[in-house]
Short mmCIF file of C-alpha atoms (C1' of nucleotides) in Angstrom, two decimals:
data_model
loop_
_atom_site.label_atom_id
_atom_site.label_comp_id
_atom_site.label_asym_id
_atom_site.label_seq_id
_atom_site.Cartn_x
_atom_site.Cartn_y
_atom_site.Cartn_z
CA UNK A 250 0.00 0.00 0.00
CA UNK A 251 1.40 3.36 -0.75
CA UNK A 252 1.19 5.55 1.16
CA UNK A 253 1.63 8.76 -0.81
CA UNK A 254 -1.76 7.60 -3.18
CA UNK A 255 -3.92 9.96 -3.52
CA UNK A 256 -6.45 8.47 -5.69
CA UNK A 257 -7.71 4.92 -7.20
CA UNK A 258 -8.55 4.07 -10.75
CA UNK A 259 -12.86 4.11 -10.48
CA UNK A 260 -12.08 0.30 -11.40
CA UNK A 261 -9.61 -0.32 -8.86
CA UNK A 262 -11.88 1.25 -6.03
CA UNK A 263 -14.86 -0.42 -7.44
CA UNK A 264 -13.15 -3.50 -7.05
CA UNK A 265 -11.64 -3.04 -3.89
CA UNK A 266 -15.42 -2.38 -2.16
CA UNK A 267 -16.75 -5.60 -3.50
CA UNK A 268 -13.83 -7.15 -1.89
CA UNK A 269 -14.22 -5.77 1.51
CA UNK A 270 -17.49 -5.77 1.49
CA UNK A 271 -17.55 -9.42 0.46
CA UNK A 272 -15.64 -10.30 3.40
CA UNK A 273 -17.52 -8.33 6.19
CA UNK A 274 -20.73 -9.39 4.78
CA UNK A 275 -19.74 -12.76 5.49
CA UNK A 276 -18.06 -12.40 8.71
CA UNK A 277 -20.65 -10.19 10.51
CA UNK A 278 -24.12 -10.13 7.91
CA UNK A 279 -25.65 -7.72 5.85
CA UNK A 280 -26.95 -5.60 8.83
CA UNK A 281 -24.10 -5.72 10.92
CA UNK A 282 -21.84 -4.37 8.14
CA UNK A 283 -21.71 -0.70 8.29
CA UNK A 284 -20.53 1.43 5.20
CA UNK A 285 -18.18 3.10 7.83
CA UNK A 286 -16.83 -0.79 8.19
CA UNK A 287 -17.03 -1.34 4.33
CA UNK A 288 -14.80 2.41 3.29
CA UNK A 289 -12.46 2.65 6.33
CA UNK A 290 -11.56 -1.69 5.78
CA UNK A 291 -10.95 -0.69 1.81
CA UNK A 292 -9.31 2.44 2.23
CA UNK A 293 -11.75 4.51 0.26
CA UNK A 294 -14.20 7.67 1.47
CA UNK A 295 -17.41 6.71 3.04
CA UNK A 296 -19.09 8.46 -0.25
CA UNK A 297 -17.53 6.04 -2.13
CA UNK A 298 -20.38 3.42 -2.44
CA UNK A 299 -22.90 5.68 -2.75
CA UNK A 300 -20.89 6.82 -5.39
CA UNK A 301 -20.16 3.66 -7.16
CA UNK A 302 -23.05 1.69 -6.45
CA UNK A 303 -25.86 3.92 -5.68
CA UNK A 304 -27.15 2.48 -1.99
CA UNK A 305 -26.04 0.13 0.69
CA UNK A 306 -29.08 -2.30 -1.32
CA UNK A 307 -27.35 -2.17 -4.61
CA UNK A 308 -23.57 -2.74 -3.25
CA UNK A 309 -25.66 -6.65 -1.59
CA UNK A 310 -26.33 -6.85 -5.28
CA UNK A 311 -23.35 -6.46 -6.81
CA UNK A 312 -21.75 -8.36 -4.21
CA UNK A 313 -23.47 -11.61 -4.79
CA UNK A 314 -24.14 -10.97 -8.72
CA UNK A 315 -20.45 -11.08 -9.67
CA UNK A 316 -20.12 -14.52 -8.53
CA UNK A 317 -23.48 -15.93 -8.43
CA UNK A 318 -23.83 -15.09 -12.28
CA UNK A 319 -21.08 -17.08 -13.67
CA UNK A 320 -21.72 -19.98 -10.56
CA UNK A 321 -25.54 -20.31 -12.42
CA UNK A 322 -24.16 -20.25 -15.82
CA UNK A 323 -21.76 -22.78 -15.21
CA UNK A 324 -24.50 -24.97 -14.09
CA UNK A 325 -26.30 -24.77 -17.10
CA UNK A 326 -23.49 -24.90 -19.20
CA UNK A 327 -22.88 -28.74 -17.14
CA UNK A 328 -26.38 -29.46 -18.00
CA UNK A 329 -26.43 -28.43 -21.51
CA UNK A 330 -22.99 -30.74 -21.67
CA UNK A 331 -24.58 -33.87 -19.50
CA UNK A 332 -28.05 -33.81 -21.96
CA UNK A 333 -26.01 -33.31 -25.61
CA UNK A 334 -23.76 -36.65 -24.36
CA UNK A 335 -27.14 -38.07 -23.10
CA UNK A 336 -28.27 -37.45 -26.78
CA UNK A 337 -31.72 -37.05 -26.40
CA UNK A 338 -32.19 -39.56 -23.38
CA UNK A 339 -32.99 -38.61 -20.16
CA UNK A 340 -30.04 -37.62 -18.06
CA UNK A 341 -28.98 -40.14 -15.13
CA UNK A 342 -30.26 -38.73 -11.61
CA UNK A 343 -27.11 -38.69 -10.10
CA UNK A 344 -25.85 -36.96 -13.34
CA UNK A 345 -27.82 -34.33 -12.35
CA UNK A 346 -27.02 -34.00 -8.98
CA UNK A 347 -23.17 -33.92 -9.84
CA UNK A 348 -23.90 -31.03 -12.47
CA UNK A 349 -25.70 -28.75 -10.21
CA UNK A 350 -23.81 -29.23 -6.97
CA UNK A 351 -19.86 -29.41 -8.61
CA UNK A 352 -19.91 -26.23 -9.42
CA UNK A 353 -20.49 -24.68 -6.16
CA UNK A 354 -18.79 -26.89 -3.94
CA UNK A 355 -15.55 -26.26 -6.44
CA UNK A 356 -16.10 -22.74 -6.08
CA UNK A 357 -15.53 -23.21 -2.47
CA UNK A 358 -12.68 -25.35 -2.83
CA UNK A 359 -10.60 -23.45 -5.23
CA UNK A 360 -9.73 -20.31 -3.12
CA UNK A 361 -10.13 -18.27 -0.17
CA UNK A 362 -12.46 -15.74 -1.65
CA UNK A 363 -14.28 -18.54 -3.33
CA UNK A 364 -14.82 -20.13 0.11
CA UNK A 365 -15.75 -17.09 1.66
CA UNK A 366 -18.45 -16.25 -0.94
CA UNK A 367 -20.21 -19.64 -0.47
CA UNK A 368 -20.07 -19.19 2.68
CA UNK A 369 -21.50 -15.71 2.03
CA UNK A 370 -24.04 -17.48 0.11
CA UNK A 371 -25.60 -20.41 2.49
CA UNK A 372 -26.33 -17.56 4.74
CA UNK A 373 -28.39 -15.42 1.73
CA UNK A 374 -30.59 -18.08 1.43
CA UNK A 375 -32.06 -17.41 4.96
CA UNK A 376 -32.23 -13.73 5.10
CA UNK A 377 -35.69 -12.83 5.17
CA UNK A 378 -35.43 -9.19 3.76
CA UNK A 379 -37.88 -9.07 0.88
CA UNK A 380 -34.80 -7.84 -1.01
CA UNK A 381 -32.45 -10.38 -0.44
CA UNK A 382 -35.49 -12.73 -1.53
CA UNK A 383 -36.46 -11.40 -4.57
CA UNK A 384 -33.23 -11.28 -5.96
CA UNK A 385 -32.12 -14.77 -5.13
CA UNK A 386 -35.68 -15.55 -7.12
CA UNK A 387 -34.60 -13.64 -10.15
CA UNK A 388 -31.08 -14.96 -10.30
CA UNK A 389 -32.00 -18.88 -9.34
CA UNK A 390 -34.96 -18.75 -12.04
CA UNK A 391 -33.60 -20.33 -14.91
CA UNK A 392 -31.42 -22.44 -13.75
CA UNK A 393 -33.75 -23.99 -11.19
CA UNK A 394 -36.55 -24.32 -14.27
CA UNK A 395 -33.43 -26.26 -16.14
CA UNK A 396 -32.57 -28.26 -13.69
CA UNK A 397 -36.68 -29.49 -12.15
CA UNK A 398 -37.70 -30.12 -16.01
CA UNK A 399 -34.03 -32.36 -16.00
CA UNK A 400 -35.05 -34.17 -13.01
CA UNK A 401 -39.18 -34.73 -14.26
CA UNK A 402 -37.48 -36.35 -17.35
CA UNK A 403 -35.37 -38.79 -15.55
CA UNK A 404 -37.40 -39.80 -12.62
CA UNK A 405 -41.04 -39.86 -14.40
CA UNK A 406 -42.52 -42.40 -12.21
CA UNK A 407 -42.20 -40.18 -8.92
CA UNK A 408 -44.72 -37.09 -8.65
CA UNK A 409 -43.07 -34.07 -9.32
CA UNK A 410 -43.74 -32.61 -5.43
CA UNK A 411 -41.60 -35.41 -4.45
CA UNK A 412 -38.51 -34.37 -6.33
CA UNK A 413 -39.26 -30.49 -5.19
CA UNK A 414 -38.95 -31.57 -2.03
CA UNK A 415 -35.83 -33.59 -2.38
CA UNK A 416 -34.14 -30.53 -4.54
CA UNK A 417 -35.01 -28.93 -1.54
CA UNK A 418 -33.47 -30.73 1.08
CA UNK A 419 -30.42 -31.45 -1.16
CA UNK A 420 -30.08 -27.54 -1.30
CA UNK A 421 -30.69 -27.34 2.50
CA UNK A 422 -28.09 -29.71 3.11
CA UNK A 423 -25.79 -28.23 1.00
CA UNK A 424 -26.01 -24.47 1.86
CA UNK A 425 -25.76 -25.66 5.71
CA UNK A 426 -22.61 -27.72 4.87
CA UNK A 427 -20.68 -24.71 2.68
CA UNK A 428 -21.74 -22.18 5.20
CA UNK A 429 -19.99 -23.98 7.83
CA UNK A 430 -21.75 -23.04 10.89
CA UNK A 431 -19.57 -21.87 13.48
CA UNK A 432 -21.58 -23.32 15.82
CA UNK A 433 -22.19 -26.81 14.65
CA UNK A 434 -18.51 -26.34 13.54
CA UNK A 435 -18.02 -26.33 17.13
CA UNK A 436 -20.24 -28.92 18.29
CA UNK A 437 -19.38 -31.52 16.34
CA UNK A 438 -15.58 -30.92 16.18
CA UNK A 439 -15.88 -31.03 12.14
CA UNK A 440 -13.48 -28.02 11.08
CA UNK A 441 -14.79 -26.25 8.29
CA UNK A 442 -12.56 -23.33 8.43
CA UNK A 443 -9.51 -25.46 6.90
CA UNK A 444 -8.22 -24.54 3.77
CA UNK A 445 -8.38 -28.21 2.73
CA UNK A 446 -12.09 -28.97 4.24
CA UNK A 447 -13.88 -28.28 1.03
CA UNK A 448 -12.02 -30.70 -0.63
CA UNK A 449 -12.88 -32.98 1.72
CA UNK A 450 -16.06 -32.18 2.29
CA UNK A 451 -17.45 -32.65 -1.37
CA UNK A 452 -17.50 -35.80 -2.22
CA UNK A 453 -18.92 -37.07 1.28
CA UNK A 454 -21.44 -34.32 0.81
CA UNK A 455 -22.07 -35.67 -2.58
CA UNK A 456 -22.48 -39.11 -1.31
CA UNK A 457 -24.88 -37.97 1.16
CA UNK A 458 -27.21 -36.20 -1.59
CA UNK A 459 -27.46 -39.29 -3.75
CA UNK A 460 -28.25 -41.01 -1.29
CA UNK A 461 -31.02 -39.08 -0.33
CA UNK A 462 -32.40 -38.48 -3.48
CA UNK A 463 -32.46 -42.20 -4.19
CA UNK A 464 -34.46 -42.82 -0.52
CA UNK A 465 -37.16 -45.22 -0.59
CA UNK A 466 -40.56 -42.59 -0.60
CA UNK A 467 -42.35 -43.09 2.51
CA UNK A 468 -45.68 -44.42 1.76
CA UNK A 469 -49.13 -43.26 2.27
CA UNK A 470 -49.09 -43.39 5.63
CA UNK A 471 -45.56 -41.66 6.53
CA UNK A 472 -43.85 -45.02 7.22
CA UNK A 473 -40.78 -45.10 5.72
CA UNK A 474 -39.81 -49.16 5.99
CA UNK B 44 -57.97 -6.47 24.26
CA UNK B 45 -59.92 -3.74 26.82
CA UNK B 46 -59.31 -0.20 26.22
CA UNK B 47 -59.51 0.75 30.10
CA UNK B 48 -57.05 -1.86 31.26
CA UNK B 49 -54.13 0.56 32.52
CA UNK B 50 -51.52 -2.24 33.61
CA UNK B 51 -50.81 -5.77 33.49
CA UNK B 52 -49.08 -8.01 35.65
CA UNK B 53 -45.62 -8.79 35.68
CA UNK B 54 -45.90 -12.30 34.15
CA UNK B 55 -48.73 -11.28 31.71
CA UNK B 56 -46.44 -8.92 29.88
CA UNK B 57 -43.43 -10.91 30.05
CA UNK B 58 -45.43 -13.67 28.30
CA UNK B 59 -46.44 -11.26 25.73
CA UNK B 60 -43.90 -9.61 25.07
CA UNK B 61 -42.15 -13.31 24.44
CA UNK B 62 -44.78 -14.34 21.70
CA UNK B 63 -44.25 -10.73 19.63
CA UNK B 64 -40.53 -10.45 19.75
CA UNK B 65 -41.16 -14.42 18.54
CA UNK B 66 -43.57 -13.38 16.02
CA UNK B 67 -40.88 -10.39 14.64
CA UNK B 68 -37.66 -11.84 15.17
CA UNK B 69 -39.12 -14.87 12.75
CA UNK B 70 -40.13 -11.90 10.15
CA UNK B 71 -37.56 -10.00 10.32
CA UNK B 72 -34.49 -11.18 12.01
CA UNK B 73 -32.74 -10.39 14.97
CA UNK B 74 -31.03 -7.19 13.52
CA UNK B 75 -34.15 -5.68 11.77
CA UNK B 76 -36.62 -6.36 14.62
CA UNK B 77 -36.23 -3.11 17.22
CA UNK B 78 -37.38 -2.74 20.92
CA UNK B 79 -39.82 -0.28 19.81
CA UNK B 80 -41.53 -2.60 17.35
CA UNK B 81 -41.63 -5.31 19.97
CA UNK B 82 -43.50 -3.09 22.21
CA UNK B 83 -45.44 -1.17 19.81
CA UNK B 84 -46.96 -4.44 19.03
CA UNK B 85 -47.32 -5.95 22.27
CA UNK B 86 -48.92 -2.60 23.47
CA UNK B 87 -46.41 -2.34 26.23
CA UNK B 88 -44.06 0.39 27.56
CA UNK B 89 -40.37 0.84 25.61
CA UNK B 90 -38.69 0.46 29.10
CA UNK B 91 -40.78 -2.91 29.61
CA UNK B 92 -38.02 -5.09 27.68
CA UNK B 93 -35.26 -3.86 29.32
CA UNK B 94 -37.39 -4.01 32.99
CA UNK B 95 -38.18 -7.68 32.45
CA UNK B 96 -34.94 -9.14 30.65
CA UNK B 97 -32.02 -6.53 30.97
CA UNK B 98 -31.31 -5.93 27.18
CA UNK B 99 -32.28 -7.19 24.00
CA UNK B 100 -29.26 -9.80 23.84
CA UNK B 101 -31.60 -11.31 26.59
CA UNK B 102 -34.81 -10.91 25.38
CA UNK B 103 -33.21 -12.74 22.28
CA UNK B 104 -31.54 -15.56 24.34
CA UNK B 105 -34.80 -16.11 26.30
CA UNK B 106 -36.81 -16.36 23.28
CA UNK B 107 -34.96 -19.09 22.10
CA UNK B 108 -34.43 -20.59 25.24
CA UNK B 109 -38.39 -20.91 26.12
CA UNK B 110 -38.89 -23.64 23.36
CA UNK B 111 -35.16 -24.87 22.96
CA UNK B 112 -34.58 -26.18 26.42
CA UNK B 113 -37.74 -28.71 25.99
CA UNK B 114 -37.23 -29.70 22.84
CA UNK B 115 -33.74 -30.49 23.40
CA UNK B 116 -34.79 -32.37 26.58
CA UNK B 117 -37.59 -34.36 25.14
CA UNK B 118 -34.28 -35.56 22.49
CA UNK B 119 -32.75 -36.92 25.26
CA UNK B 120 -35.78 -38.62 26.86
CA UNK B 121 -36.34 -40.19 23.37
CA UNK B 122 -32.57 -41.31 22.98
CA UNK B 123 -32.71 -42.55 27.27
CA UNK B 124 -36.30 -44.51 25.90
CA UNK B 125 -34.42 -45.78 22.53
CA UNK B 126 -31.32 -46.82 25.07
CA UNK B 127 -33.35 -48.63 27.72
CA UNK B 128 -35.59 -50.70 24.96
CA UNK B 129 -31.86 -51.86 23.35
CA UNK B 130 -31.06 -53.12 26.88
CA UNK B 131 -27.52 -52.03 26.78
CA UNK B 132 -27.10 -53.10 22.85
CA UNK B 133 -26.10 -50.47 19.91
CA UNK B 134 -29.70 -48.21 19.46
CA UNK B 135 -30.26 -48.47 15.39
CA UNK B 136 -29.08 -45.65 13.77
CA UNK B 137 -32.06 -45.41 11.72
CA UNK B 138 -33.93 -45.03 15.44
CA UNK B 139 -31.35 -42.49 16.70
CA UNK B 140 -32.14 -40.29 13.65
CA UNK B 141 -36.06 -40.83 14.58
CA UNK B 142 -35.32 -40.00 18.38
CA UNK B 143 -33.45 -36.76 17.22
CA UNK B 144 -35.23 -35.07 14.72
CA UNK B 145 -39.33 -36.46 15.68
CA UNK B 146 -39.37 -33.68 18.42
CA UNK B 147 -38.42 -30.28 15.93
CA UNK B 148 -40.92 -31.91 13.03
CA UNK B 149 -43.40 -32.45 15.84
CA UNK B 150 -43.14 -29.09 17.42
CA UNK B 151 -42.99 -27.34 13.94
CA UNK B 152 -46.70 -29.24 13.19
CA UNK B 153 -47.94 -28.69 15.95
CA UNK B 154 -49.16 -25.03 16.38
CA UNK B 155 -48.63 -22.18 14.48
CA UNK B 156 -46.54 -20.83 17.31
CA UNK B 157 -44.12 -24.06 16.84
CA UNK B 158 -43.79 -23.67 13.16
CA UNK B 159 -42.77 -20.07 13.97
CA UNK B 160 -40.53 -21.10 16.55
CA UNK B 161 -38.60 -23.70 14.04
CA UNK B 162 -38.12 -21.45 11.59
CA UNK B 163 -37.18 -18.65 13.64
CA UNK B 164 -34.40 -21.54 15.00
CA UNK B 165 -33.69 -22.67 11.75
CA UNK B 166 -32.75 -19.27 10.88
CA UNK B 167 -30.65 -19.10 14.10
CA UNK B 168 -27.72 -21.19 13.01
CA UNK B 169 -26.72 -18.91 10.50
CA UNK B 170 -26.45 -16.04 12.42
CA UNK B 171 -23.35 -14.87 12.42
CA UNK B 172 -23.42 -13.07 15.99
CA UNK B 173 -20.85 -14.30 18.54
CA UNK B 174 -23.70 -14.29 21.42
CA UNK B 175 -25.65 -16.33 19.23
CA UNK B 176 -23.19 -18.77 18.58
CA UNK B 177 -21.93 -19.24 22.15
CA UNK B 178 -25.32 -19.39 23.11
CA UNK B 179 -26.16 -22.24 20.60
CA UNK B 180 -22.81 -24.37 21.90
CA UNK B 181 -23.80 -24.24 25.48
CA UNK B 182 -27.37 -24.64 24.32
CA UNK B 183 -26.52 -27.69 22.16
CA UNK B 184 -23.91 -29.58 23.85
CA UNK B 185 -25.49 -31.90 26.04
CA UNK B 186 -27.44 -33.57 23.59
CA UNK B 187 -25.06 -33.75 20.80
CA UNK B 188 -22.86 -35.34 22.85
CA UNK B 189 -25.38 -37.81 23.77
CA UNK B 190 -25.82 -38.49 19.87
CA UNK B 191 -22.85 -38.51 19.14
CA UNK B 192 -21.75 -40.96 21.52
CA UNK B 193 -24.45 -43.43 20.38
CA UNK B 194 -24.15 -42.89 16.72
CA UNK B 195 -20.66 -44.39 17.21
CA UNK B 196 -21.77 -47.17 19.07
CA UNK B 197 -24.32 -47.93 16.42
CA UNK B 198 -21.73 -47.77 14.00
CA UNK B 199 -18.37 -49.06 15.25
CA UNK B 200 -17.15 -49.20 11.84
CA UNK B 201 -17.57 -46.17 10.44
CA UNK B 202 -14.89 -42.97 11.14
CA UNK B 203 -16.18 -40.85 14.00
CA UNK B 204 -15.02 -37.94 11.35
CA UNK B 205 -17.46 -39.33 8.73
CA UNK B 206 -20.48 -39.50 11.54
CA UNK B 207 -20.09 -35.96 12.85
CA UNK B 208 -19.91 -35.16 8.72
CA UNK B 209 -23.55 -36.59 8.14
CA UNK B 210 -24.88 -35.60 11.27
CA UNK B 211 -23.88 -32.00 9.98
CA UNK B 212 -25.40 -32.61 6.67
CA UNK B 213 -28.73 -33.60 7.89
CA UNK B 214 -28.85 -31.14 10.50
CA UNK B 215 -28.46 -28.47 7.70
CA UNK B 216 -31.07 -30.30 5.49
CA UNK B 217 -33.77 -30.28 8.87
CA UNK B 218 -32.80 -26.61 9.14
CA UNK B 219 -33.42 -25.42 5.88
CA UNK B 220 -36.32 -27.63 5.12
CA UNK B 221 -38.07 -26.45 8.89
CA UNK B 222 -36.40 -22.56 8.27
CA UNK B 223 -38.95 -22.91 4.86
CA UNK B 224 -36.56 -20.51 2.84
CA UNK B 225 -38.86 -18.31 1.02
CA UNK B 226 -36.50 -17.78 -2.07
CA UNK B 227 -36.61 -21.48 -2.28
CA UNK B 228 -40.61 -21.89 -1.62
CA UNK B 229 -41.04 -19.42 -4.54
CA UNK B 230 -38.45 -21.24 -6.56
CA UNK B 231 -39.56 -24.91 -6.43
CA UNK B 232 -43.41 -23.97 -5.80
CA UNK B 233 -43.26 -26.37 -2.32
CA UNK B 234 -45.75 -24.27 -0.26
CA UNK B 235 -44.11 -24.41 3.52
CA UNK B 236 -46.84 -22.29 4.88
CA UNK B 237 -49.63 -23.91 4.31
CA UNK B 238 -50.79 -24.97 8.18
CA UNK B 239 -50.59 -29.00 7.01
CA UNK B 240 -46.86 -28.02 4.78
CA UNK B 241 -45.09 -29.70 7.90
CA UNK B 242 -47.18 -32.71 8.75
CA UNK B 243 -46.85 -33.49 5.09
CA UNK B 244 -42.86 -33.03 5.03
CA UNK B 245 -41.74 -34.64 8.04
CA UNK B 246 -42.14 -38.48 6.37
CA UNK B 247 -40.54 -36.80 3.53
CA UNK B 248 -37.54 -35.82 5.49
CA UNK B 249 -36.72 -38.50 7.52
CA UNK B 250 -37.00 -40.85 4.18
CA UNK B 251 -34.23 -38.42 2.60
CA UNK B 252 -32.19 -38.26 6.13
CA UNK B 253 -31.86 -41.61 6.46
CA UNK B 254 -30.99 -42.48 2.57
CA UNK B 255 -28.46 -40.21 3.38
CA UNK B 256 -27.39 -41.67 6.42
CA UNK B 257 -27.25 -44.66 4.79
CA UNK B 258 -25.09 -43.62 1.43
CA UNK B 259 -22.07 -45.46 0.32
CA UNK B 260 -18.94 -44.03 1.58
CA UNK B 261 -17.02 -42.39 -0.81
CA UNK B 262 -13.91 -44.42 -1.82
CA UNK B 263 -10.24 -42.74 -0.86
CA UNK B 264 -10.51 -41.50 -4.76
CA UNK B 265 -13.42 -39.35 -4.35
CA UNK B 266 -15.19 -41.78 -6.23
CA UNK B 267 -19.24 -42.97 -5.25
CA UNK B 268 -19.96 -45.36 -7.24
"C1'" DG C 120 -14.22 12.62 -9.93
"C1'" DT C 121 -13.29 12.78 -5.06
"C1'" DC C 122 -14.03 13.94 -0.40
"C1'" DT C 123 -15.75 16.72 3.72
"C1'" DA C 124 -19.30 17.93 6.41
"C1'" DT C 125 -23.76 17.39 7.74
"C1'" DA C 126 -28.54 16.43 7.41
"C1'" DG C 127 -32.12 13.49 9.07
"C1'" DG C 128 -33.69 9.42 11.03
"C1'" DG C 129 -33.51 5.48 13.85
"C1'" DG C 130 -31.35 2.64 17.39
"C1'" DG C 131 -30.76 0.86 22.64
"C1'" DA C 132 -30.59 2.19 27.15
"C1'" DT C 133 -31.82 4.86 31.40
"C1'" DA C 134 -32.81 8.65 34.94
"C1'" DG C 135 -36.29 10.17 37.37
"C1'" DA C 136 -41.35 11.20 37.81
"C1'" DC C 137 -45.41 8.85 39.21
"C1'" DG D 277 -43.39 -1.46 39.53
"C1'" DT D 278 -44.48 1.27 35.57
"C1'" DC D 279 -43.91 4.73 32.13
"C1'" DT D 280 -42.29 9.26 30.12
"C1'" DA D 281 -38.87 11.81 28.32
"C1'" DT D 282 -34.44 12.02 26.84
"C1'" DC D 283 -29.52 10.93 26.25
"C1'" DC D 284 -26.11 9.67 23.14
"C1'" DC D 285 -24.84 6.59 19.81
"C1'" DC D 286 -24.40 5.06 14.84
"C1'" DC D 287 -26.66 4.67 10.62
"C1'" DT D 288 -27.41 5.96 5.36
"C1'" DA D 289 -27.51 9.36 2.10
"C1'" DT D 290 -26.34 13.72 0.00
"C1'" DA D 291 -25.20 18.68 -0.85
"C1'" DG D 292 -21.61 21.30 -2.00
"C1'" DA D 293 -16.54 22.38 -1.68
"C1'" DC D 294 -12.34 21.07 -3.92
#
DNA sequence: GTCTATAGGGGGATAGAC
DNA sequence: GTCTATCCCCCTATAGAC
């Protein structure tokens, strides 16, 4: 850092927000992460954002768009790729699975910031401000629409509420897992905070979601066996 | 609700002022939910919440405390009933994942109140606030140690490390699924507020949980299958 | 373009009247 | 015991100087 800078590039102090403000987010939440917390971490004016970004709102945005976008496209891009080799047959179940949840859970594994932004990203899913919501239902449109219409195909005998729910759970399971609860971090003694734990995590997470998806249904009257 | 009434008593209040901050901490979160709002609603003074629990960090921790401490007790009477009928054999896993997660899908179909209460805990994990998470270790570690302990005597073979990794996944997947993510209830059109949502998930979930449970282990590759 | 200074609106907590 | 009035804090956003 020099010390005799005046001034950024816009670019550079664009940048530079979405960084710091990508990290606080995830360390203290959305709320608890002041724009005093966001301009004095990057080094920037508190006008900055406003600036840049318009309002504390938009920066949330822009924070989760720049990696969410390409995360979303990637999974359709493994879909596209899984149903062209599938030529016209329905793609395998755990097929699927594999092309929704690898992209994510390399995401996480590949760097810090990529951790961090998962991380960032189990939590989202639970925020209940009506903005947070509507924009997770604008960005996970499409590629949830891809990937239930993938799922009807393969697995026509079983009603499509059935494999909602499952998505669901398999989404559940995997948001709680990348987020990494501190406290169930601590409770169960299962470090998540480990540069390495991704990698280890996935394919035991992985595991776990094919199994679940392939779970007997319960029948009519809740019992399972 | 009579207009003359100019005071209530002590416990009356307390009570009430319990089932808003409930009600608004489930809405809104923790963060967005103020003192005033609590007691706007619950038609008592401003100082009342600070008179009858100190600060907010209390009212907060005794919120969660009110329904936590008896549903995490009524986990242990299930897992002390699930021991006893075992007569000092291994308690089947697929029984210890009954004992520990009947009493949250119970609670959640019972009442509205309980529904309200899961998600608002669901939501809880993910809180990023250091009181929150101390309070959830001290909160929790009783009866995940209990689990714990007998999830590796029901399965001497498995890595301890590879327990405490599914017990985290299906913890997150009974979160999420009880928490009833709105961005996800949009999404995959599962309606989780209908009053029956929960009565019709719980089978649902415990099938999934215990497929999981049950999942091949991934080889040292990576590999599943 | 960038930053300083400030407006304007909550927030939680509490002293002191009743 | 209960409530009113208020303190003092921090927040976001912006007008206007540079």
């Amino acid at each position: 850092m020099d010390a005799r800078r005046t001034s950024l590039s816009a670019n550079e102090t664009r940048t530079r927000i979405l960084d710091v403000a990508q990290a606080l987010f995830a360390a203290h939440g959305f709320d608890a992460t002041s724009m005093r917390m966001i301009t004095g971490d990057a080094g920037v004016n508190l006008a900055a954002v406003n600036y840049h970004f318009g309002s504390k709102d938009a920066l949330v945005q822009e924070v989760l768009k720049r990696h969410l976008r390409p995360l979303n496209g990637s999974r359709i891009q493994a879909l596209d790729a899984a149903e062209a080799a599938a030529g016209g047959a329905p793609v395998k179940p755990s097929v699927i699975v594999e092309s929704f949840f690898s992209s994510p859970l390399e995401l996480a594994a590949g760097s810090d910031a990529g951790r961090e932004f998962m991380r960032l990203l189990g939590r989202t899913f639970t925020e209940p401000s009506p903005m947070i919501r509507d924009f997770l239902v604008t960005e996970y449109e499409e590629v949830i629409g891809r990937y239930r219409e993938a799922f009807c195909r393969a697995l026509p005998a079983v009603p499509v509420e059935e494999i909602l729910w499952r998505l669901h759970f398999m989404l559940g399971a995997m948001s709680h897992a990348v987020a990494g609860v501190d406290s169930l971090q601590v409770l169960t003694g299962v470090k998540v905070d480990e540069p390495d734990a991704m990698q280890r995590m996935a394919p035991r997470l992985m595991s776990f979601l094919l199994g679940g998806l392939r779970a007997p249904l319960p029948g009519p009257d809740g019992r399972i066996e």
